Coordinates of N, CA and C in Angstrom, one line a residue:
M1 N -142.9 -145.7 186.4 CA -142.2 -144.4 186.5 C -143.0 -143.4 185.6
E2 N -143.3 -142.3 186.1 CA -144.0 -141.3 185.3 C -143.1 -140.1 185.0
T3 N -143.5 -139.5 183.9 CA -142.7 -138.3 183.5 C -143.1 -137.2 184.5
K4 N -142.1 -136.2 184.7 CA -142.4 -135.1 185.6 C -143.3 -134.1 185.0
H5 N -143.3 -133.9 183.7 CA -144.0 -132.9 183.0 C -145.0 -133.5 182.0
M6 N -145.9 -132.7 181.6 CA -146.8 -133.2 180.6 C -146.5 -132.5 179.2
Y7 N -146.5 -133.3 178.2 CA -146.1 -132.8 176.9 C -147.1 -133.0 175.8
G8 N -148.4 -133.0 176.2 CA -149.5 -133.3 175.3 C -149.5 -132.4 174.1
S9 N -149.2 -131.1 174.2 CA -149.3 -130.2 173.1 C -148.2 -130.6 172.0
K10 N -147.0 -130.9 172.5 CA -146.0 -131.3 171.5 C -146.3 -132.6 170.9
I11 N -146.8 -133.6 171.7 CA -147.2 -134.9 171.1 C -148.3 -134.6 170.0
K12 N -149.3 -133.8 170.3 CA -150.3 -133.5 169.4 C -149.7 -132.9 168.1
A13 N -148.8 -131.9 168.3 CA -148.2 -131.2 167.1 C -147.5 -132.2 166.2
F14 N -146.7 -133.1 166.8 CA -146.0 -134.1 166.0 C -146.9 -135.1 165.4
R15 N -148.0 -135.4 166.1 CA -149.0 -136.3 165.5 C -149.6 -135.7 164.2
M16 N -150.0 -134.4 164.4 CA -150.6 -133.7 163.3 C -149.7 -133.5 162.1
M17 N -148.4 -133.3 162.4 CA -147.4 -133.2 161.3 C -147.3 -134.5 160.6
R18 N -147.5 -135.6 161.2 CA -147.4 -136.9 160.5 C -148.7 -137.3 159.9
G19 N -149.7 -136.5 160.1 CA -151.0 -136.8 159.5 C -151.8 -138.0 160.1
F20 N -151.4 -138.3 161.4 CA -152.1 -139.3 162.1 C -153.3 -138.8 162.9
S21 N -154.4 -139.6 163.0 CA -155.5 -139.2 163.9 C -155.2 -139.7 165.2
Q22 N -156.0 -139.3 166.2 CA -155.9 -139.8 167.6 C -156.2 -141.3 167.5
E23 N -157.1 -141.7 166.7 CA -157.5 -143.1 166.6 C -156.3 -143.9 166.1
D24 N -155.6 -143.4 165.1 CA -154.4 -144.1 164.5 C -153.4 -144.3 165.6
M25 N -153.1 -143.2 166.4 CA -152.1 -143.4 167.4 C -152.5 -144.3 168.5
A26 N -153.8 -144.2 168.9 CA -154.3 -145.1 170.0 C -154.1 -146.6 169.5
G27 N -154.4 -146.9 168.3 CA -154.3 -148.2 167.8 C -152.8 -148.6 167.7
R28 N -152.0 -147.8 167.3 CA -150.5 -148.1 167.3 C -150.0 -148.3 168.7
L29 N -150.5 -147.6 169.7 CA -150.0 -147.8 171.0 C -150.8 -148.8 171.8
D30 N -151.8 -149.4 171.2 CA -152.6 -150.4 171.9 C -153.3 -149.8 173.2
I31 N -153.8 -148.6 173.1 CA -154.6 -148.0 174.1 C -155.8 -147.4 173.5
T32 N -156.8 -147.0 174.4 CA -158.0 -146.5 173.8 C -157.8 -145.1 173.3
Q33 N -158.7 -144.6 172.4 CA -158.6 -143.3 171.9 C -158.8 -142.3 173.0
A34 N -159.7 -142.6 174.0 CA -160.0 -141.7 175.1 C -158.7 -141.5 176.0
T35 N -158.0 -142.6 176.2 CA -156.7 -142.5 176.9 C -155.7 -141.6 176.2
Y36 N -155.6 -141.9 174.9 CA -154.7 -141.1 174.1 C -155.1 -139.6 174.1
S37 N -156.4 -139.3 174.0 CA -156.9 -138.0 174.0 C -156.5 -137.3 175.3
K38 N -156.6 -138.0 176.4 CA -156.2 -137.5 177.7 C -154.7 -137.1 177.8
I39 N -153.9 -138.0 177.2 CA -152.5 -137.7 177.2 C -152.2 -136.4 176.4
E40 N -152.8 -136.3 175.2 CA -152.6 -135.0 174.4 C -153.2 -133.8 175.1
G41 N -154.3 -134.0 175.9 CA -154.9 -132.9 176.5 C -154.3 -132.6 177.9
N42 N -153.2 -133.2 178.2 CA -152.6 -133.1 179.5 C -153.5 -133.4 180.7
K43 N -154.4 -134.3 180.5 CA -155.3 -134.7 181.6 C -154.8 -136.0 182.2
Q44 N -153.9 -136.6 181.5 CA -153.3 -137.9 182.0 C -151.8 -137.9 181.6
R45 N -151.0 -138.2 182.5 CA -149.5 -138.3 182.2 C -149.2 -139.6 181.4
A46 N -148.3 -139.4 180.5 CA -147.8 -140.6 179.8 C -146.7 -141.2 180.6
N47 N -146.8 -142.5 180.9 CA -145.6 -143.1 181.7 C -144.5 -143.2 180.7
A48 N -143.3 -143.6 181.2 CA -142.1 -143.7 180.4 C -142.2 -144.6 179.3
D49 N -142.9 -145.8 179.5 CA -143.1 -146.7 178.4 C -143.9 -146.2 177.3
Q50 N -145.0 -145.5 177.7 CA -145.9 -144.9 176.7 C -145.2 -143.8 175.9
L51 N -144.4 -143.0 176.7 CA -143.7 -141.9 176.0 C -142.7 -142.4 175.0
E52 N -142.1 -143.5 175.3 CA -141.1 -144.1 174.4 C -141.8 -144.6 173.2
K53 N -143.0 -145.3 173.3 CA -143.8 -145.8 172.2 C -144.3 -144.7 171.3
I54 N -144.8 -143.6 172.0 CA -145.3 -142.4 171.3 C -144.2 -141.9 170.4
A55 N -143.0 -141.6 171.0 CA -141.9 -141.1 170.2 C -141.6 -142.0 169.0
K56 N -141.5 -143.3 169.2 CA -141.2 -144.2 168.2 C -142.2 -144.1 167.0
E57 N -143.5 -144.1 167.4 CA -144.5 -144.1 166.4 C -144.5 -142.7 165.6
L58 N -144.1 -141.7 166.3 CA -144.1 -140.4 165.6 C -142.8 -140.1 164.9
G59 N -141.8 -141.0 165.0 CA -140.6 -140.8 164.3 C -139.7 -139.7 164.9
V60 N -139.8 -139.5 166.2 CA -139.1 -138.5 166.9 C -138.4 -139.2 168.2
T61 N -137.6 -138.4 168.8 CA -137.0 -138.9 170.1 C -137.8 -138.4 171.3
I62 N -137.5 -139.1 172.4 CA -138.2 -138.6 173.6 C -137.7 -137.2 173.9
A63 N -136.5 -136.9 173.6 CA -135.9 -135.5 173.8 C -136.7 -134.5 173.0
D64 N -137.1 -134.9 171.8 CA -137.8 -134.0 170.9 C -139.1 -133.6 171.6
I65 N -139.7 -134.6 172.3 CA -141.0 -134.3 172.9 C -140.8 -133.6 174.2
T66 N -139.8 -133.9 175.0 CA -139.6 -133.3 176.3 C -138.8 -132.1 176.4
S67 N -138.1 -131.7 175.3 CA -137.3 -130.5 175.4 C -138.2 -129.3 175.4
N68 N -137.5 -128.2 175.8 CA -138.2 -126.9 175.8 C -138.1 -126.2 174.5
E69 N -137.4 -126.8 173.5 CA -137.3 -126.2 172.2 C -138.6 -126.2 171.5
P70 N -138.9 -125.1 170.8 CA -140.1 -125.1 170.0 C -140.0 -126.0 168.8
I71 N -141.1 -126.4 168.3 CA -141.1 -127.1 167.0 C -141.8 -126.3 165.9
V72 N -141.4 -126.5 164.7 CA -142.0 -125.8 163.6 C -143.1 -126.6 163.1
I73 N -144.3 -126.1 163.0 CA -145.4 -126.9 162.4 C -145.8 -126.3 161.1
L74 N -145.7 -127.1 160.1 CA -146.1 -126.7 158.7 C -147.5 -127.1 158.5
N75 N -148.2 -126.4 157.6 CA -149.5 -126.9 157.3 C -149.4 -128.3 156.6
N76 N -150.5 -129.1 156.7 CA -150.5 -130.4 156.2 C -150.2 -130.5 154.7
A77 N -150.6 -129.6 154.0 CA -150.4 -129.6 152.5 C -148.9 -129.6 152.1
S78 N -148.1 -128.8 152.9 CA -146.7 -128.7 152.5 C -145.8 -129.6 153.4
N79 N -146.4 -130.3 154.4 CA -145.6 -131.0 155.3 C -144.8 -132.1 154.6
H80 N -145.4 -132.9 153.8 CA -144.7 -134.0 153.1 C -143.6 -133.5 152.2
G81 N -143.8 -132.3 151.5 CA -142.8 -131.7 150.7 C -141.6 -131.2 151.5
A82 N -142.0 -130.6 152.6 CA -140.9 -130.2 153.5 C -140.1 -131.3 154.1
Q83 N -140.7 -132.4 154.4 CA -140.0 -133.6 154.9 C -139.1 -134.1 153.8
G84 N -139.5 -134.1 152.6 CA -138.6 -134.5 151.5 C -137.4 -133.6 151.4
H85 N -137.6 -132.2 151.5 CA -136.5 -131.3 151.4 C -135.5 -131.5 152.6
I86 N -136.1 -131.8 153.8 CA -135.2 -132.1 154.9 C -134.4 -133.3 154.7
E87 N -135.0 -134.4 154.2 CA -134.3 -135.6 153.9 C -133.3 -135.4 152.8
N88 N -133.6 -134.6 151.8 CA -132.6 -134.3 150.7 C -131.4 -133.6 151.3
F89 N -131.7 -132.6 152.2 CA -130.7 -131.8 152.8 C -129.7 -132.7 153.6
Y90 N -130.3 -133.6 154.4 CA -129.4 -134.5 155.2 C -128.6 -135.4 154.3
A91 N -129.2 -135.9 153.2 CA -128.5 -136.8 152.3 C -127.4 -136.0 151.6
D92 N -127.6 -134.7 151.2 CA -126.6 -133.9 150.6 C -125.4 -133.7 151.6
Q93 N -125.8 -133.4 152.9 CA -124.8 -133.1 153.9 C -124.0 -134.4 154.2
K94 N -124.6 -135.5 154.2 CA -123.9 -136.8 154.4 C -122.9 -137.0 153.2
E95 N -123.4 -136.8 152.0 CA -122.5 -136.9 150.8 C -121.3 -136.0 150.9
L96 N -121.5 -134.7 151.3 CA -120.5 -133.8 151.4 C -119.5 -134.2 152.5
Y97 N -120.0 -134.7 153.6 CA -119.1 -135.2 154.7 C -118.3 -136.3 154.2
E98 N -118.9 -137.2 153.5 CA -118.1 -138.4 153.0 C -117.0 -137.9 152.0
K99 N -117.3 -137.0 151.1 CA -116.3 -136.4 150.2 C -115.2 -135.7 151.0
L100 N -115.6 -135.0 152.0 CA -114.6 -134.3 152.8 C -113.6 -135.3 153.5
V101 N -114.2 -136.3 154.0 CA -113.4 -137.4 154.7 C -112.4 -138.0 153.7
A102 N -113.0 -138.3 152.5 CA -112.1 -139.0 151.5 C -111.0 -138.0 151.0
S103 N -111.4 -136.7 150.9 CA -110.4 -135.7 150.5 C -109.3 -135.6 151.6
K104 N -109.7 -135.7 152.8 CA -108.7 -135.6 153.9 C -107.8 -136.8 153.9
D105 N -108.4 -138.0 153.6 CA -107.5 -139.2 153.5 C -106.5 -139.1 152.4
D106 N -107.0 -138.6 151.3 CA -106.1 -138.4 150.1 C -105.0 -137.4 150.4
E107 N -105.3 -136.3 151.1 CA -104.4 -135.3 151.5 C -103.3 -135.9 152.5
I108 N -103.8 -136.7 153.4 CA -102.8 -137.4 154.4 C -101.9 -138.3 153.6
K109 N -102.4 -139.0 152.7 CA -101.6 -139.9 151.9 C -100.5 -139.1 151.1
S110 N -101.0 -138.0 150.5 CA -100.0 -137.2 149.7 C -98.9 -136.6 150.6
L111 N -99.3 -136.2 151.8 CA -98.4 -135.6 152.7 C -97.4 -136.6 153.2
K112 N -97.8 -137.8 153.4 CA -96.9 -138.9 153.8 C -95.9 -139.2 152.7
E113 N -96.4 -139.2 151.5 CA -95.5 -139.5 150.4 C -94.5 -138.3 150.3
M114 N -94.9 -137.1 150.5 CA -94.0 -136.0 150.4 C -92.9 -136.1 151.5
I115 N -93.4 -136.4 152.7 CA -92.4 -136.6 153.8 C -91.4 -137.7 153.5
Q116 N -91.9 -138.8 152.9 CA -90.9 -139.9 152.6 C -89.9 -139.4 151.5
T117 N -90.4 -138.6 150.5 CA -89.6 -138.1 149.5 C -88.5 -137.2 150.1
L118 N -88.9 -136.3 151.0 CA -88.0 -135.4 151.7 C -87.0 -136.2 152.5
K119 N -87.4 -137.2 153.2 CA -86.5 -138.0 154.0 C -85.5 -138.7 153.1
D120 N -85.9 -139.2 151.9 CA -85.0 -139.8 151.0 C -84.0 -138.8 150.4
L121 N -84.5 -137.6 150.2 CA -83.6 -136.5 149.7 C -82.5 -136.2 150.8
V122 N -83.0 -136.0 152.0 CA -82.1 -135.7 153.1 C -81.1 -136.8 153.3
G123 N -81.6 -138.0 153.2 CA -80.7 -139.2 153.3 C -79.6 -139.2 152.2
S124 N -80.0 -138.9 151.0 CA -79.1 -138.9 149.9 C -78.0 -137.8 150.0
F125 N -78.4 -136.7 150.6 CA -77.5 -135.6 150.8 C -76.5 -136.0 151.9
G126 N -76.9 -136.7 152.9 CA -76.0 -137.1 153.9 C -75.0 -138.1 153.5
K127 N -75.4 -139.0 152.5 CA -74.4 -140.0 151.9 C -73.4 -139.3 151.1
K128 N -73.7 -138.2 150.4 CA -72.7 -137.5 149.6 C -71.6 -136.8 150.4
N129 N -72.0 -136.4 151.6 CA -71.0 -135.6 152.4 C -70.3 -136.5 153.3

């Protein structure tokens, strides 16, 4: 099965962002550098298996490669720093999410306790009358 479109320029951009050479990628994919170069140059289509392996080696999804969404390319000197900032951002977001979920759980527990207290009060008023 072959892909309908060619995504060589995106593959190349992701490869460069990761700091890999064509030779590195060819070795990782167990294909020749010439074949890999043809894929990046849109002279040869990557089949589905190759596209999956390329995405895995580049640390992206097939959708990242095949989507029409543009990618942001940072220069190589700042790329690793930017990657660290992105990872820190996601770690912070995950921590905030976990705190929010814990807070929600605490709020639910408090509300259940309040409901029970109100039920007890209503029940005690009913017994007096």
